[in-house]
Amino acid sequence: MIGLDDLADFYARYAECLDDGRLEDWPGFFTETCLYRIVPRENWDNNLPLATVHAESRGMLQDRVGALAKAMLFAPRYYRRFFANTRIVSRDGDAVKVRQNVLAVQTPIDKPSSILLSGAAHDVVVRDGGVLLLKERIVVYDSEMIPNSLVYPV
Amino acid sequence: MIGLDDLADFYARYAECLDDGRLEDWPGFFTETCLYRIVPRENWDNNLPLATVHAESRGMLQDRVGALAKAMLFAPRYYRRFFANTRIVSRDGDAVKVRQNVLAVQTPIDKPSSILLSGAAHDVVVRDGGVLLLKERIVVYDSEMIPNSLVYPV
Amino acid sequence: MIGLDDLADFYARYAECLDDGRLEDWPGFFTETCLYRIVPRENWDNNLPLATVHAESRGMLQDRVGALAKAMLFAPRYYRRFFANTRIVSRDGDAVKVRQNVLAVQTPIDKPSSILLSGAAHDVVVRDGGVLLLKERIVVYDSEMIPNSLVYPV
């Protein structure tokens, strides 16, 4: 049974992968068929379908990584993710619904750090052959602006 | 006995309630007779009695929620809470003294996110008929300014 | 065996010590012979030896505290640390390698809070006579600027 300690380890490794810029490893945290969305809060609260990012498979996430590698060349900066208030919302067999708050901090090379994104993730985590994987990750961010840099995964 | 996992679940639900704007449910996280205070760091460090917010019962918290609902209409923005470094300081029977750091982030509709409050909470959590409740929550914030928006719960 | 709950308690007390300004107690969180470094991300990523801060013993940390006490008089402000994504990377006997993200927030007396440092800590924690101690703490911060205030411990 997936417990809070398992999730703490899983999400720490997920964040490290992205924080370290190992984007090519990121799709490996998801199941082959999956749902990854980044959604503005207003759309989420009003059940509007529009998302800033939408992917339904590991392959789509891999395509995304390719596009990102190019975009990163133009605005060199570091991103770092802070997960807080992680909670198991419910269980369904071996799957758990998880919610957590997400703070993404950006640090341009020559400027102070600032908040890129403040939001919540609504996830489904499953155990697949001994490892945990994301079957679903929907990140709802508190803004009605769509920052360009949000193309970068959280 | 109340453990760290119980507290993680409790504080995550507490934050979700406020982050989602379900203010009317917030007093339900406290015992009927309780202490809720928001105190500037300087007052806390010098044992000065003055608080930015002071309430001693669930009823007083409910009154507060009514006033807040009106205030929110004038400055639409999202607030989100990040709890970190949560620690059981001591135990007294079924009650635990808890300390944690609190970061409250605000996101106005048309501006980037920024830090509203950086501080520490000094709490007493009790178990009451199977659920955890706050008997005491004193949030000490690192500022000598009193932001207006601090009327919003943390 | 050192578990996640032990580490949560240890790091919360470590942060409290610094957040409360009890600098004189800070070296007590380290083993007598230790390694404490603060390193810019670029140097870390490229294996460059230069560090912003470097200390190899509790005595060197104590010297540092003396220098800091004077520096603090000139720029009164509060610092607060938020640790997230804490993970046990590996075990070696009774020692654990730990990684975590670190957000340090500064609050000048008359200004809003802002991010001082966003980074990751790469630590080695050992158990020594019933208590946990840091044998190593290397804080890598996401910036190529070296803020003056970084002389303050994280």
Short mmCIF file of C-alpha atoms in Angstrom, two decimals:
data_model
loop_
_atom_site.label_atom_id
_atom_site.label_comp_id
_atom_site.label_asym_id
_atom_site.label_seq_id
_atom_site.Cartn_x
_atom_site.Cartn_y
_atom_site.Cartn_z
CA MET A 1 0.00 0.00 0.00
CA ILE A 2 1.34 3.40 -0.97
CA GLY A 3 2.09 5.50 2.13
CA LEU A 4 3.13 9.08 2.80
CA ASP A 5 6.83 8.12 3.04
CA ASP A 6 6.69 6.44 -0.38
CA LEU A 7 5.12 9.58 -1.82
CA ALA A 8 7.69 11.85 -0.14
CA ASP A 9 10.47 9.84 -1.78
CA PHE A 10 8.72 9.76 -5.15
CA TYR A 11 7.97 13.48 -5.32
CA ALA A 12 11.46 14.39 -4.12
CA ARG A 13 12.97 12.36 -6.98
CA TYR A 14 10.47 13.89 -9.42
CA ALA A 15 11.49 17.40 -8.36
CA GLU A 16 15.21 16.56 -8.43
CA CYS A 17 14.92 15.31 -12.00
CA LEU A 18 13.44 18.62 -13.13
CA ASP A 19 15.49 20.84 -10.79
CA ASP A 20 18.68 19.25 -12.14
CA GLY A 21 17.53 19.84 -15.71
CA ARG A 22 17.40 16.12 -16.59
CA LEU A 23 14.33 16.73 -18.75
CA GLU A 24 14.87 13.59 -20.81
CA ASP A 25 14.18 11.48 -17.67
CA TRP A 26 10.97 13.31 -16.78
CA PRO A 27 8.52 11.28 -18.94
CA GLY A 28 9.75 8.17 -17.12
CA PHE A 29 7.85 9.32 -14.01
CA PHE A 30 4.54 8.78 -15.86
CA THR A 31 2.64 5.71 -16.98
CA GLU A 32 2.67 5.02 -20.73
CA THR A 33 -0.91 6.30 -21.00
CA CYS A 34 -1.31 9.24 -18.67
CA LEU A 35 -2.75 12.69 -18.23
CA TYR A 36 -0.55 15.72 -17.64
CA ARG A 37 -2.18 19.13 -17.60
CA ILE A 38 -1.29 22.64 -16.52
CA VAL A 39 -4.47 24.62 -15.97
CA PRO A 40 -5.12 28.21 -14.83
CA ARG A 41 -7.10 28.39 -11.60
CA GLU A 42 -10.02 30.21 -13.15
CA ASN A 43 -10.55 27.44 -15.70
CA TRP A 44 -10.28 24.76 -13.02
CA ASP A 45 -12.74 26.51 -10.69
CA ASN A 46 -15.24 26.94 -13.52
CA ASN A 47 -14.76 23.52 -15.12
CA LEU A 48 -13.55 25.10 -18.36
CA PRO A 49 -11.72 22.61 -20.57
CA LEU A 50 -8.88 24.89 -21.76
CA ALA A 51 -5.39 24.00 -20.49
CA THR A 52 -2.01 25.71 -20.92
CA VAL A 53 -0.41 22.31 -21.40
CA HIS A 54 -2.14 19.03 -22.20
CA ALA A 55 -0.56 15.62 -22.80
CA GLU A 56 -2.05 12.12 -22.76
CA SER A 57 0.94 9.82 -23.09
CA ARG A 58 4.60 9.42 -22.29
CA GLY A 59 5.27 9.98 -26.00
CA MET A 60 3.58 13.38 -25.91
CA LEU A 61 5.69 14.31 -22.88
CA GLN A 62 8.81 13.25 -24.78
CA ASP A 63 7.85 15.51 -27.71
CA ARG A 64 7.41 18.31 -25.24
CA VAL A 65 10.88 17.78 -23.81
CA GLY A 66 12.38 18.14 -27.27
CA ALA A 67 10.68 21.51 -27.80
CA LEU A 68 11.73 22.70 -24.35
CA ALA A 69 15.41 21.93 -24.85
CA LYS A 70 15.45 24.53 -27.62
CA ALA A 71 13.44 27.14 -25.70
CA MET A 72 15.81 26.96 -22.73
CA LEU A 73 18.72 28.21 -24.80
CA PHE A 74 17.17 31.67 -25.06
CA ALA A 75 16.51 32.41 -21.42
CA PRO A 76 19.07 30.70 -19.24
CA ARG A 77 17.83 30.41 -15.70
CA TYR A 78 17.34 27.85 -12.97
CA TYR A 79 13.97 26.51 -11.85
CA ARG A 80 13.33 24.78 -8.54
CA ARG A 81 10.20 23.12 -7.17
CA PHE A 82 8.99 23.09 -3.56
CA PHE A 83 6.20 20.64 -2.76
CA ALA A 84 4.22 21.14 0.45
CA ASN A 85 1.06 19.92 2.18
CA THR A 86 1.11 16.59 0.31
CA ARG A 87 -2.00 14.58 1.21
CA ILE A 88 -3.56 11.27 0.23
CA VAL A 89 -7.08 12.29 -0.73
CA SER A 90 -8.43 8.80 -1.41
CA ARG A 91 -7.46 5.27 -2.43
CA ASP A 92 -8.83 3.14 -5.22
CA GLY A 93 -7.23 -0.32 -5.19
CA ASP A 94 -3.51 0.24 -5.64
CA ALA A 95 -3.94 3.82 -6.87
CA VAL A 96 -3.91 6.90 -4.67
CA LYS A 97 -5.29 10.35 -5.37
CA VAL A 98 -2.82 12.89 -4.07
CA ARG A 99 -3.00 16.63 -3.64
CA GLN A 100 -0.12 18.94 -2.86
CA ASN A 101 0.85 22.59 -3.11
CA VAL A 102 3.53 23.51 -5.62
CA LEU A 103 5.83 26.51 -5.50
CA ALA A 104 8.13 26.91 -8.49
CA VAL A 105 10.96 29.39 -8.03
CA GLN A 106 12.98 30.83 -10.90
CA THR A 107 16.48 32.26 -10.67
CA PRO A 108 17.81 34.07 -13.74
CA ILE A 109 21.59 34.05 -13.91
CA ASP A 110 21.96 37.71 -13.03
CA LYS A 111 18.85 38.46 -10.96
CA PRO A 112 17.38 37.52 -7.58
CA SER A 113 15.07 34.49 -7.25
CA SER A 114 11.33 35.01 -7.59
CA ILE A 115 8.16 32.94 -7.65
CA LEU A 116 7.30 31.57 -11.06
CA LEU A 117 4.23 29.61 -10.05
CA SER A 118 2.07 29.08 -6.99
CA GLY A 119 -0.49 26.34 -7.35
CA ALA A 120 -1.81 22.91 -6.43
CA ALA A 121 -1.28 19.53 -8.06
CA HIS A 122 -4.10 16.98 -8.25
CA ASP A 123 -2.46 13.64 -9.01
CA VAL A 124 -3.13 9.94 -9.33
CA VAL A 125 -0.14 7.78 -8.36
CA VAL A 126 0.01 4.05 -9.08
CA ARG A 127 2.47 1.29 -8.26
CA ASP A 128 3.76 -0.43 -11.35
CA GLY A 129 6.21 -3.30 -10.87
CA GLY A 130 7.69 -1.98 -7.64
CA VAL A 131 7.99 1.65 -8.66
CA LEU A 132 5.55 4.53 -8.33
CA LEU A 133 4.36 6.31 -11.45
CA LEU A 134 2.06 9.23 -12.18
CA LYS A 135 -1.08 8.21 -13.99
CA GLU A 136 -2.37 11.75 -13.71
CA ARG A 137 -0.90 15.12 -12.75
CA ILE A 138 -2.98 18.25 -13.09
CA VAL A 139 -1.24 21.40 -11.90
CA VAL A 140 -3.63 24.27 -11.26
CA TYR A 141 -1.82 27.60 -10.99
CA ASP A 142 -3.12 30.72 -9.27
CA SER A 143 -3.03 33.21 -12.06
CA GLU A 144 -4.96 34.34 -15.02
CA MET A 145 -1.81 35.35 -16.79
CA ILE A 146 -0.03 32.62 -18.70
CA PRO A 147 3.70 33.07 -18.19
CA ASN A 148 5.74 31.87 -21.17
CA SER A 149 8.06 30.03 -18.92
CA LEU A 150 5.19 27.87 -17.76
CA VAL A 151 5.96 25.64 -20.68
CA TYR A 152 8.61 24.28 -18.34
CA PRO A 153 7.33 21.23 -16.38
CA VAL A 154 6.26 21.35 -12.73
CA MET B 1 -1.30 9.03 19.82
CA ILE B 2 -0.98 11.86 17.34
CA GLY B 3 1.93 11.26 14.93
CA LEU B 4 3.64 13.24 12.20
CA ASP B 5 1.57 11.58 9.47
CA ASP B 6 -1.66 12.56 11.23
CA LEU B 7 -0.43 16.14 11.44
CA ALA B 8 0.65 16.17 7.79
CA ASP B 9 -2.87 15.12 6.79
CA PHE B 10 -4.50 17.60 9.16
CA TYR B 11 -2.46 20.63 8.09
CA ALA B 12 -2.84 19.75 4.41
CA ARG B 13 -6.63 19.77 4.81
CA TYR B 14 -6.45 23.00 6.82
CA ALA B 15 -4.47 24.69 4.03
CA GLU B 16 -6.73 23.29 1.30
CA CYS B 17 -9.79 24.71 3.02
CA LEU B 18 -8.28 28.20 3.00
CA ASP B 19 -6.50 27.89 -0.36
CA ASP B 20 -9.80 26.88 -1.97
CA GLY B 21 -11.55 29.85 -0.38
CA ARG B 22 -13.93 27.70 1.69
CA LEU B 23 -13.73 30.20 4.53
CA GLU B 24 -17.00 29.08 6.08
CA ASP B 25 -15.42 25.68 6.87
CA TRP B 26 -12.32 27.16 8.49
CA PRO B 27 -13.68 27.58 12.07
CA GLY B 28 -14.48 23.85 12.04
CA PHE B 29 -10.74 23.14 12.33
CA PHE B 30 -10.73 24.65 15.84
CA THR B 31 -12.11 23.51 19.16
CA GLU B 32 -15.19 25.39 20.43
CA THR B 33 -13.02 27.30 22.90
CA CYS B 34 -9.70 28.08 21.28
CA LEU B 35 -7.02 30.66 20.78
CA TYR B 36 -6.19 32.01 17.33
CA ARG B 37 -3.71 34.86 17.10
CA ILE B 38 -1.65 36.57 14.42
CA VAL B 39 1.25 38.37 16.03
CA PRO B 40 4.14 40.44 14.61
CA ARG B 41 7.53 38.91 15.38
CA GLU B 42 8.71 41.91 17.39
CA ASN B 43 5.77 41.61 19.78
CA TRP B 44 6.29 37.86 20.14
CA ASP B 45 10.03 38.20 20.82
CA ASN B 46 9.39 40.88 23.44
CA ASN B 47 6.33 39.29 25.03
CA LEU B 48 4.16 42.25 24.08
CA PRO B 49 0.45 41.43 24.27
CA LEU B 50 -0.67 43.24 21.09
CA ALA B 51 -1.90 41.01 18.24
CA THR B 52 -3.02 41.79 14.70
CA VAL B 53 -5.81 39.24 15.06
CA HIS B 54 -7.13 37.72 18.28
CA ALA B 55 -9.98 35.25 18.68
CA GLU B 56 -10.93 32.96 21.57
CA SER B 57 -13.74 30.82 20.21
CA ARG B 58 -15.13 29.21 17.10
CA GLY B 59 -17.87 31.83 17.20
CA MET B 60 -15.35 34.66 17.01
CA LEU B 61 -13.71 32.95 14.03
CA GLN B 62 -17.11 32.70 12.36
CA ASP B 63 -17.70 36.44 12.85
CA ARG B 64 -14.33 37.04 11.29
CA VAL B 65 -15.22 34.97 8.24
CA GLY B 66 -18.30 37.12 7.67
CA ALA B 67 -16.23 40.31 7.65
CA LEU B 68 -13.65 38.75 5.34
CA ALA B 69 -16.14 37.69 2.71
CA LYS B 70 -16.94 41.36 2.16
CA ALA B 71 -13.30 42.50 2.14
CA MET B 72 -12.38 39.96 -0.51
CA LEU B 73 -14.69 41.56 -3.05
CA PHE B 74 -12.47 44.61 -3.29
CA ALA B 75 -9.13 42.97 -4.00
CA PRO B 76 -9.61 39.76 -5.90
CA ARG B 77 -6.56 37.56 -5.59
CA TYR B 78 -5.59 34.06 -4.66
CA TYR B 79 -3.78 33.08 -1.46
CA ARG B 80 -1.91 29.83 -0.94
CA ARG B 81 -0.19 28.41 2.14
CA PHE B 82 2.99 26.35 2.27
CA PHE B 83 3.73 24.65 5.58
CA ALA B 84 7.27 23.39 6.21
CA ASN B 85 9.47 22.07 9.02
CA THR B 86 6.46 20.81 11.01
CA ARG B 87 7.66 19.44 14.36
CA ILE B 88 6.08 17.96 17.49
CA VAL B 89 7.60 20.12 20.22
CA SER B 90 6.07 18.26 23.16
CA ARG B 91 3.14 16.11 24.28
CA ASP B 92 0.74 16.63 27.13
CA GLY B 93 -1.68 13.71 27.40
CA ASP B 94 -3.56 13.60 24.11
CA ALA B 95 -2.50 17.11 23.10
CA VAL B 96 0.59 17.96 21.07
CA LYS B 97 2.42 21.25 20.80
CA VAL B 98 3.40 21.74 17.19
CA ARG B 99 5.61 24.27 15.47
CA GLN B 100 5.89 24.84 11.74
CA ASN B 101 7.02 27.49 9.28
CA VAL B 102 4.35 29.17 7.21
CA LEU B 103 4.78 30.81 3.83
CA ALA B 104 1.69 32.51 2.45
CA VAL B 105 1.85 33.42 -1.23
CA GLN B 106 -0.52 35.87 -2.90
CA THR B 107 -1.36 36.02 -6.59
CA PRO B 108 -3.36 39.02 -7.79
CA ILE B 109 -5.33 38.30 -10.94
CA ASP B 110 -3.08 40.35 -13.19
CA LYS B 111 0.30 40.25 -11.42
CA PRO B 112 3.01 37.71 -10.59
CA SER B 113 2.90 35.79 -7.30
CA SER B 114 4.72 37.20 -4.30
CA ILE B 115 5.21 36.41 -0.64
CA LEU B 116 2.47 37.77 1.60
CA LEU B 117 3.74 36.36 4.86
CA SER B 118 6.77 34.48 6.17
CA GLY B 119 6.43 33.25 9.71
CA ALA B 120 6.06 30.44 12.21
CA ALA B 121 2.98 28.85 13.75
CA HIS B 122 2.97 27.72 17.39
CA ASP B 123 0.00 25.39 17.76
CA VAL B 124 -1.71 23.01 20.14
CA VAL B 125 -3.50 20.14 18.39
CA VAL B 126 -5.90 17.83 20.19
CA ARG B 127 -7.84 14.74 19.21
CA ASP B 128 -11.56 15.14 19.69
CA GLY B 129 -13.80 12.18 18.88
CA GLY B 130 -11.52 10.77 16.19
CA VAL B 131 -10.64 14.05 14.47
CA LEU B 132 -7.82 16.48 15.09
CA LEU B 133 -8.63 20.06 16.05
CA LEU B 134 -6.64 23.17 16.81
CA LYS B 135 -6.93 24.27 20.39
CA GLU B 136 -4.39 26.98 19.76
CA ARG B 137 -2.76 28.53 16.69
CA ILE B 138 -0.48 31.50 17.06
CA VAL B 139 1.07 32.68 13.81
CA VAL B 140 4.10 34.92 14.31
CA TYR B 141 5.03 36.80 11.16
CA ASP B 142 8.43 38.29 10.35
CA SER B 143 7.56 41.89 9.79
CA GLU B 144 6.90 45.04 11.64
CA MET B 145 4.57 46.21 8.93
CA ILE B 146 0.98 45.04 9.18
CA PRO B 147 -0.24 44.24 5.69
CA ASN B 148 -3.97 44.81 5.26
CA SER B 149 -4.38 41.48 3.62
CA LEU B 150 -3.20 39.79 6.78
CA VAL B 151 -6.77 39.85 7.90
CA TYR B 152 -7.01 36.75 5.72
CA PRO B 153 -6.44 33.54 7.77
CA VAL B 154 -3.21 31.54 7.72
CA MET C 1 18.14 3.27 11.67
CA ILE C 2 17.56 6.89 10.72
CA GLY C 3 14.12 7.35 9.13
CA LEU C 4 12.26 10.18 7.44
CA ASP C 5 10.47 11.15 10.67
CA ASP C 6 13.80 11.45 12.50
CA LEU C 7 15.10 13.68 9.73
CA ALA C 8 11.94 15.81 9.71
CA ASP C 9 12.41 16.46 13.42
CA PHE C 10 16.13 17.13 13.07
CA TYR C 11 15.83 19.59 10.18
CA ALA C 12 12.91 21.39 11.83
CA ARG C 13 15.05 21.98 14.95
CA TYR C 14 18.00 23.03 12.77
CA ALA C 15 15.82 25.62 11.00
CA GLU C 16 14.26 26.84 14.25
CA CYS C 17 17.69 27.46 15.73
CA LEU C 18 18.65 29.71 12.83
CA ASP C 19 15.18 31.24 12.31
CA ASP C 20 15.12 32.25 15.98
CA GLY C 21 18.56 33.82 15.65
CA ARG C 22 20.18 31.42 18.17
CA LEU C 23 23.36 31.40 16.11
CA GLU C 24 25.52 30.31 19.02
CA ASP C 25 23.67 26.96 19.08
CA TRP C 26 24.08 26.32 15.37
CA PRO C 27 27.54 24.64 15.42
CA GLY C 28 26.09 22.09 17.85
CA PHE C 29 24.12 20.56 14.95
CA PHE C 30 27.41 19.43 13.36
CA THR C 31 29.96 16.76 14.23
CA GLU C 32 33.29 18.00 15.63
CA THR C 33 34.97 17.36 12.28
CA CYS C 34 32.55 18.24 9.52
CA LEU C 35 32.13 19.86 6.15
CA TYR C 36 29.89 22.89 5.66
CA ARG C 37 29.90 24.59 2.30
CA ILE C 38 27.79 27.10 0.43
CA VAL C 39 28.43 26.76 -3.30
CA PRO C 40 26.99 28.55 -6.35
CA ARG C 41 25.19 26.20 -8.71
CA GLU C 42 27.52 26.85 -11.61
CA ASN C 43 30.53 25.75 -9.58
CA TRP C 44 28.72 22.64 -8.35
CA ASP C 45 27.56 21.65 -11.84
CA ASN C 46 31.09 22.08 -13.22
CA ASN C 47 32.95 20.55 -10.28
CA LEU C 48 34.75 23.82 -9.59
CA PRO C 49 36.29 23.91 -6.11
CA LEU C 50 35.41 27.52 -5.21
CA ALA C 51 32.85 27.97 -2.42
CA THR C 52 31.20 31.07 -0.95
CA VAL C 53 31.56 29.57 2.51
CA HIS C 54 33.81 26.69 3.56
CA ALA C 55 34.28 25.24 7.03
CA GLU C 56 35.74 21.92 8.18
CA SER C 57 35.06 21.84 11.89
CA ARG C 58 32.69 22.94 14.61
CA GLY C 59 35.37 25.41 15.67
CA MET C 60 35.39 27.07 12.25
CA LEU C 61 31.60 27.35 12.42
CA GLN C 62 31.90 28.97 15.84
CA ASP C 63 34.37 31.55 14.45
CA ARG C 64 31.90 32.25 11.70
CA VAL C 65 29.11 32.87 14.21
CA GLY C 66 31.24 35.50 15.94
CA ALA C 67 31.77 37.40 12.68
CA LEU C 68 28.08 37.17 11.81
CA ALA C 69 26.88 38.63 15.08
CA LYS C 70 28.64 41.86 14.15
CA ALA C 71 27.43 41.90 10.54
CA MET C 72 23.81 41.53 11.64
CA LEU C 73 23.85 44.84 13.46
CA PHE C 74 24.07 46.77 10.20
CA ALA C 75 21.14 45.28 8.32
CA PRO C 76 18.42 44.23 10.73
CA ARG C 77 16.10 41.73 9.12
CA TYR C 78 14.60 38.33 9.72
CA TYR C 79 15.57 35.17 7.85
CA ARG C 80 13.45 32.03 7.67
CA ARG C 81 14.19 28.64 6.11
CA PHE C 82 11.73 26.34 4.34
CA PHE C 83 12.95 22.80 3.68
CA ALA C 84 11.08 20.69 1.11
CA ASN C 85 11.41 17.44 -0.84
CA THR C 86 13.70 15.90 1.80
CA ARG C 87 14.89 12.49 0.61
CA ILE C 88 17.21 9.75 1.84
CA VAL C 89 19.51 9.25 -1.14
CA SER C 90 21.50 6.34 0.29
CA ARG C 91 22.68 4.68 3.50
CA ASP C 92 26.18 3.76 4.57
CA GLY C 93 26.11 1.98 7.93
CA ASP C 94 24.58 4.40 10.39
CA ALA C 95 25.05 7.42 8.11
CA VAL C 96 22.48 8.66 5.60
CA LYS C 97 23.00 10.85 2.57
CA VAL C 98 20.14 13.31 2.41
CA ARG C 99 19.04 15.78 -0.22
CA GLN C 100 16.46 18.53 0.21
CA ASN C 101 15.42 21.80 -1.36
CA VAL C 102 16.03 24.96 0.63
CA LEU C 103 14.16 28.23 0.35
CA ALA C 104 15.48 31.05 2.51
CA VAL C 105 13.18 34.04 2.86
CA GLN C 106 14.31 37.44 4.13
CA THR C 107 12.10 40.07 5.71
CA PRO C 108 13.65 43.50 6.29
CA ILE C 109 11.98 45.41 9.08
CA ASP C 110 10.23 47.88 6.79
CA LYS C 111 9.83 45.94 3.53
CA PRO C 112 7.91 42.93 2.22
CA SER C 113 9.41 39.43 2.39
CA SER C 114 11.39 38.16 -0.58
CA ILE C 115 13.43 35.12 -1.54
CA LEU C 116 17.04 35.29 -0.41
CA LEU C 117 18.12 31.88 -1.66
CA SER C 118 16.68 29.00 -3.66
CA GLY C 119 18.83 25.91 -3.66
CA ALA C 120 19.45 22.32 -2.66
CA ALA C 121 21.31 20.84 0.30
CA HIS C 122 23.40 17.68 -0.08
CA ASP C 123 23.96 16.37 3.44
CA VAL C 124 25.38 13.47 5.41
CA VAL C 125 23.58 12.88 8.71
CA VAL C 126 24.94 10.54 11.38
CA ARG C 127 23.63 9.32 14.72
CA ASP C 128 26.00 10.12 17.54
CA GLY C 129 25.04 8.96 21.02
CA GLY C 130 21.30 9.13 20.45
CA VAL C 131 21.22 12.45 18.60
CA LEU C 132 21.49 13.23 14.91
CA LEU C 133 24.32 15.43 13.68
CA LEU C 134 25.42 16.82 10.34
CA LYS C 135 28.71 15.40 9.18
CA GLU C 136 28.32 17.24 5.91
CA ARG C 137 26.05 19.98 4.57
CA ILE C 138 26.67 21.44 1.15
CA VAL C 139 24.14 24.05 0.10
CA VAL C 140 24.11 24.70 -3.64
CA TYR C 141 22.28 27.90 -4.53
CA ASP C 142 20.77 28.77 -7.90
CA SER C 143 22.55 31.97 -8.72
CA GLU C 144 25.75 33.28 -10.09
CA MET C 145 25.46 36.37 -8.00
CA ILE C 146 26.79 36.13 -4.47
CA PRO C 147 24.45 38.06 -2.18
CA ASN C 148 26.24 39.58 0.79
CA SER C 149 23.64 38.26 3.12
CA LEU C 150 24.53 34.73 2.12
CA VAL C 151 27.13 34.81 4.83
CA TYR C 152 24.16 34.00 7.04
CA PRO C 153 23.79 30.21 7.56
CA VAL C 154 21.21 28.05 5.78
#
